[in-house]
Amino acid sequence: MKNIKVYNTEQLDNVRQSGKILSHTLVLLQESLRSGISTLELDRIAEDYIRSSGAEPSFQNYNGYKYSICTSINEESIHGMPRKDKILKDGDIISIDVGVRFNGMCTDAARTFAIGEISDEAKHLIQITEQSFFEAIRGLKAMSKVGDIGERIENYIRVNSTYSIVDRYFGHGVGEKVHEDPLIPNFIPPKKSIPKLKEIVRTRLPLHSVIAIEPMINMGVKDLKTASDKWTAITVDGKLAAHYENTLIILENGVEVVTLTNN
Ligand code: MF3
Ligand code: CO
C-alpha cells in the first residue's frame, strides 16, 4: 500500500468544490423523489445538474458504465443501473450513489432515501447505516490506521443492531481517479482473511490523502449476488440493504467531509 496519493492545496480546493456540486446534486435528487418517477429520470436530473455546474459525472465510462448515478432499490445494495422501467413507489427505499469530477478531482457519495412511508425497521436500517459512517470518522486524522475505520463501523453495528456488513465491496481512495488506493474495509477482517487485507488495515492514512468511506449494511445476511444486468448487487436473501458514503480529506487533527448535505 505504498500508492496512497496526497494532494496539494489547489487539488484539495477542487476536491472541496467537486464535493459541493455533489452534495447539491444529492439534495436535488432527494427533492425529485416521488412515487412514479423512473430511475432513468433521476439519472438525467443528476447529469444535467452536474454538467450545468461545470463538472462531469465521473461514473460515466468508468468500466463501461453508461450512467451518472447508481440507483439501488430495496434489496439492491449497490450499483443499480438507472432504467426507464424502474419506477419508484411508496414504501420503497432507494440508495443513490453519485460521482463528480471537477477540474480533474473526483468525489463520491451515496445516501439511502425513503419514498413515502416506510417501515420503522427500514428507517432504523437507514439511520444505523448513516450513523456508522460518523462513528468511523471519530478521531480519524493523519496517520490513523485504515483498520480503525472498519473497526469502528463493525463495533457500532454489532452493538446497535443485528444487521450485517457487506464485506465484498470496500471504501477506497479517491482523487484524480474514481477509485484509488487504499481499499478501505467497512468491517474487521476475519482472522483467516487474505494477507493483503491484513496489510491494508495496518496502513496509515497520510496527511492530505482523500478517501471515500461507504458502509453497506444489510438487514439480513451480508451476502450479495450480481443481477443478470452484470452490475446490480442484490442481497441473496432478498432483505433490505442500505448504503451511506462520503468523501473526506485527511487533515492534521481530523477529517474534512466534503460531501455533506446538511450544511
Ligand atoms: N460509487 C461507487 C463506489 O463507491 C462506484 C460506482 S461504479 C460505477 O465505489 F461504475 F458506477 F461508476
Ligand atoms: Co465509492
Coordinates of N, CA, C and O and ligand atoms in Angstrom, one line a residue, residues 58-70 78-81 97-99 107-110 169-172 178-179 212 214 216 231 243 245, ligand 1:
S58 N -18.5 11.5 -13.0 CA -17.3 10.7 -13.0 C -17.6 9.2 -13.3 O -16.7 8.4 -13.7
F59 N -18.8 8.7 -13.0 CA -19.1 7.3 -13.2 C -19.2 7.0 -14.7 O -19.0 5.8 -15.1
Q60 N -19.6 8.0 -15.5 CA -19.8 7.7 -16.9 C -18.5 7.2 -17.6 O -17.5 7.9 -17.4
N61 N -18.6 6.1 -18.3 CA -17.5 5.5 -18.9 C -16.5 4.8 -18.0 O -15.4 4.4 -18.4
Y62 N -16.8 4.8 -16.7 CA -16.0 4.1 -15.7 C -16.3 2.6 -15.9 O -17.4 2.1 -15.7
N63 N -15.3 1.8 -16.3 CA -15.5 0.4 -16.6 C -16.7 0.1 -17.5 O -17.4 -0.9 -17.3
G64 N -16.9 1.0 -18.4 CA -18.0 0.8 -19.4 C -19.4 1.2 -18.9 O -20.4 1.0 -19.5
Y65 N -19.5 1.8 -17.7 CA -20.7 2.2 -17.1 C -21.3 3.4 -17.9 O -20.5 4.3 -18.3
K66 N -22.6 3.4 -18.2 CA -23.2 4.4 -19.1 C -23.9 5.6 -18.3 O -24.2 6.6 -19.0
Y67 N -24.0 5.5 -17.0 CA -24.9 6.4 -16.3 C -24.1 7.3 -15.4 O -22.9 7.1 -15.2
S68 N -24.8 8.3 -14.8 CA -24.1 9.3 -13.9 C -24.3 8.9 -12.5 O -23.5 9.4 -11.6
I69 N -25.3 8.1 -12.2 CA -25.5 7.7 -10.8 C -25.8 6.2 -10.8 O -26.1 5.6 -11.8
C70 N -25.8 5.6 -9.6 CA -26.3 4.3 -9.4 C -27.5 4.4 -8.5 O -27.6 5.2 -7.5
I78 N -25.9 -2.0 -4.0 CA -25.2 -1.0 -4.8 C -25.2 -1.3 -6.3 O -25.6 -2.4 -6.7
H79 N -24.7 -0.3 -7.0 CA -24.5 -0.5 -8.5 C -25.8 -0.8 -9.3 O -25.7 -1.3 -10.4
G80 N -26.9 -0.4 -8.8 CA -28.2 -0.5 -9.6 C -28.1 0.5 -10.7 O -27.7 1.6 -10.6
M81 N -28.5 0.0 -11.9 CA -28.4 0.8 -13.1 C -29.7 1.5 -13.3 O -30.8 0.9 -13.3
D97 N -26.1 6.7 -5.5 CA -24.6 6.9 -5.4 C -24.2 7.8 -6.6 O -24.6 7.6 -7.7
V98 N -23.5 8.9 -6.2 CA -23.2 9.9 -7.2 C -21.7 10.1 -7.3 O -21.0 10.1 -6.2
G99 N -21.1 10.3 -8.5 CA -19.7 10.7 -8.6 C -19.5 11.9 -9.5 O -20.2 12.0 -10.5
T107 N -15.1 13.2 -6.5 CA -15.7 12.9 -5.2 C -16.8 11.9 -5.4 O -17.3 11.7 -6.5
D108 N -17.2 11.2 -4.3 CA -18.0 10.1 -4.4 C -18.9 10.1 -3.2 O -18.4 10.2 -2.0
A109 N -20.2 10.0 -3.3 CA -21.1 9.9 -2.1 C -22.4 9.2 -2.4 O -22.8 9.2 -3.5
A110 N -23.0 8.6 -1.4 CA -24.2 7.9 -1.5 C -25.1 8.1 -0.3 O -24.7 8.3 0.8
Y169 N -17.5 -5.5 -1.0 CA -17.1 -4.2 -1.5 C -16.5 -3.3 -0.5 O -16.8 -3.5 0.7
F170 N -15.7 -2.4 -0.9 CA -14.9 -1.6 0.0 C -15.1 -0.1 -0.2 O -15.4 0.3 -1.3
G171 N -14.7 0.7 0.8 CA -14.4 2.1 0.5 C -13.1 2.1 -0.2 O -12.4 1.1 -0.4
H172 N -12.6 3.4 -0.4 CA -11.4 3.5 -1.3 C -10.8 4.9 -1.3 O -11.5 5.8 -1.0
V178 N -11.6 7.7 -9.9 CA -12.8 7.4 -9.1 C -12.4 6.4 -8.0 O -12.9 6.6 -6.9
H179 N -11.5 5.5 -8.3 CA -11.0 4.6 -7.3 C -9.5 4.6 -7.2 O -8.9 4.4 -8.2
A212 N -13.0 7.7 0.4 CA -14.4 7.6 0.5 C -14.7 6.4 1.4 O -14.2 5.3 1.2
E214 N -17.7 4.0 2.9 CA -19.0 3.7 2.4 C -19.6 2.5 3.0 O -19.7 1.4 2.3
M216 N -22.0 -0.4 3.7 CA -23.1 -1.0 3.1 C -23.7 -2.0 4.1 O -23.0 -3.0 4.5
W231 N -24.3 -5.8 -13.2 CA -23.9 -4.7 -12.3 C -24.6 -4.7 -11.0 O -23.9 -4.7 -10.0
H243 N -27.0 2.0 2.1 CA -25.6 2.4 1.8 C -25.5 3.9 2.1 O -26.4 4.7 1.9
E245 N -22.3 7.0 2.0 CA -20.9 7.2 1.6 C -20.7 8.7 1.6 O -21.5 9.5 1.1
Ligands
MF3_1 N1 -19.6 4.8 -6.3 C1 -19.2 3.5 -6.5 C2 -18.2 3.3 -5.4 O1 -18.4 3.9 -4.4 C3 -18.6 3.4 -7.8 C4 -19.6 3.3 -8.8 S1 -19.1 2.2 -10.1 C5 -19.7 2.9 -11.5 O2 -17.2 2.6 -5.4 F1 -19.3 2.2 -12.4 F2 -20.9 3.1 -11.3 F3 -19.1 4.1 -11.6

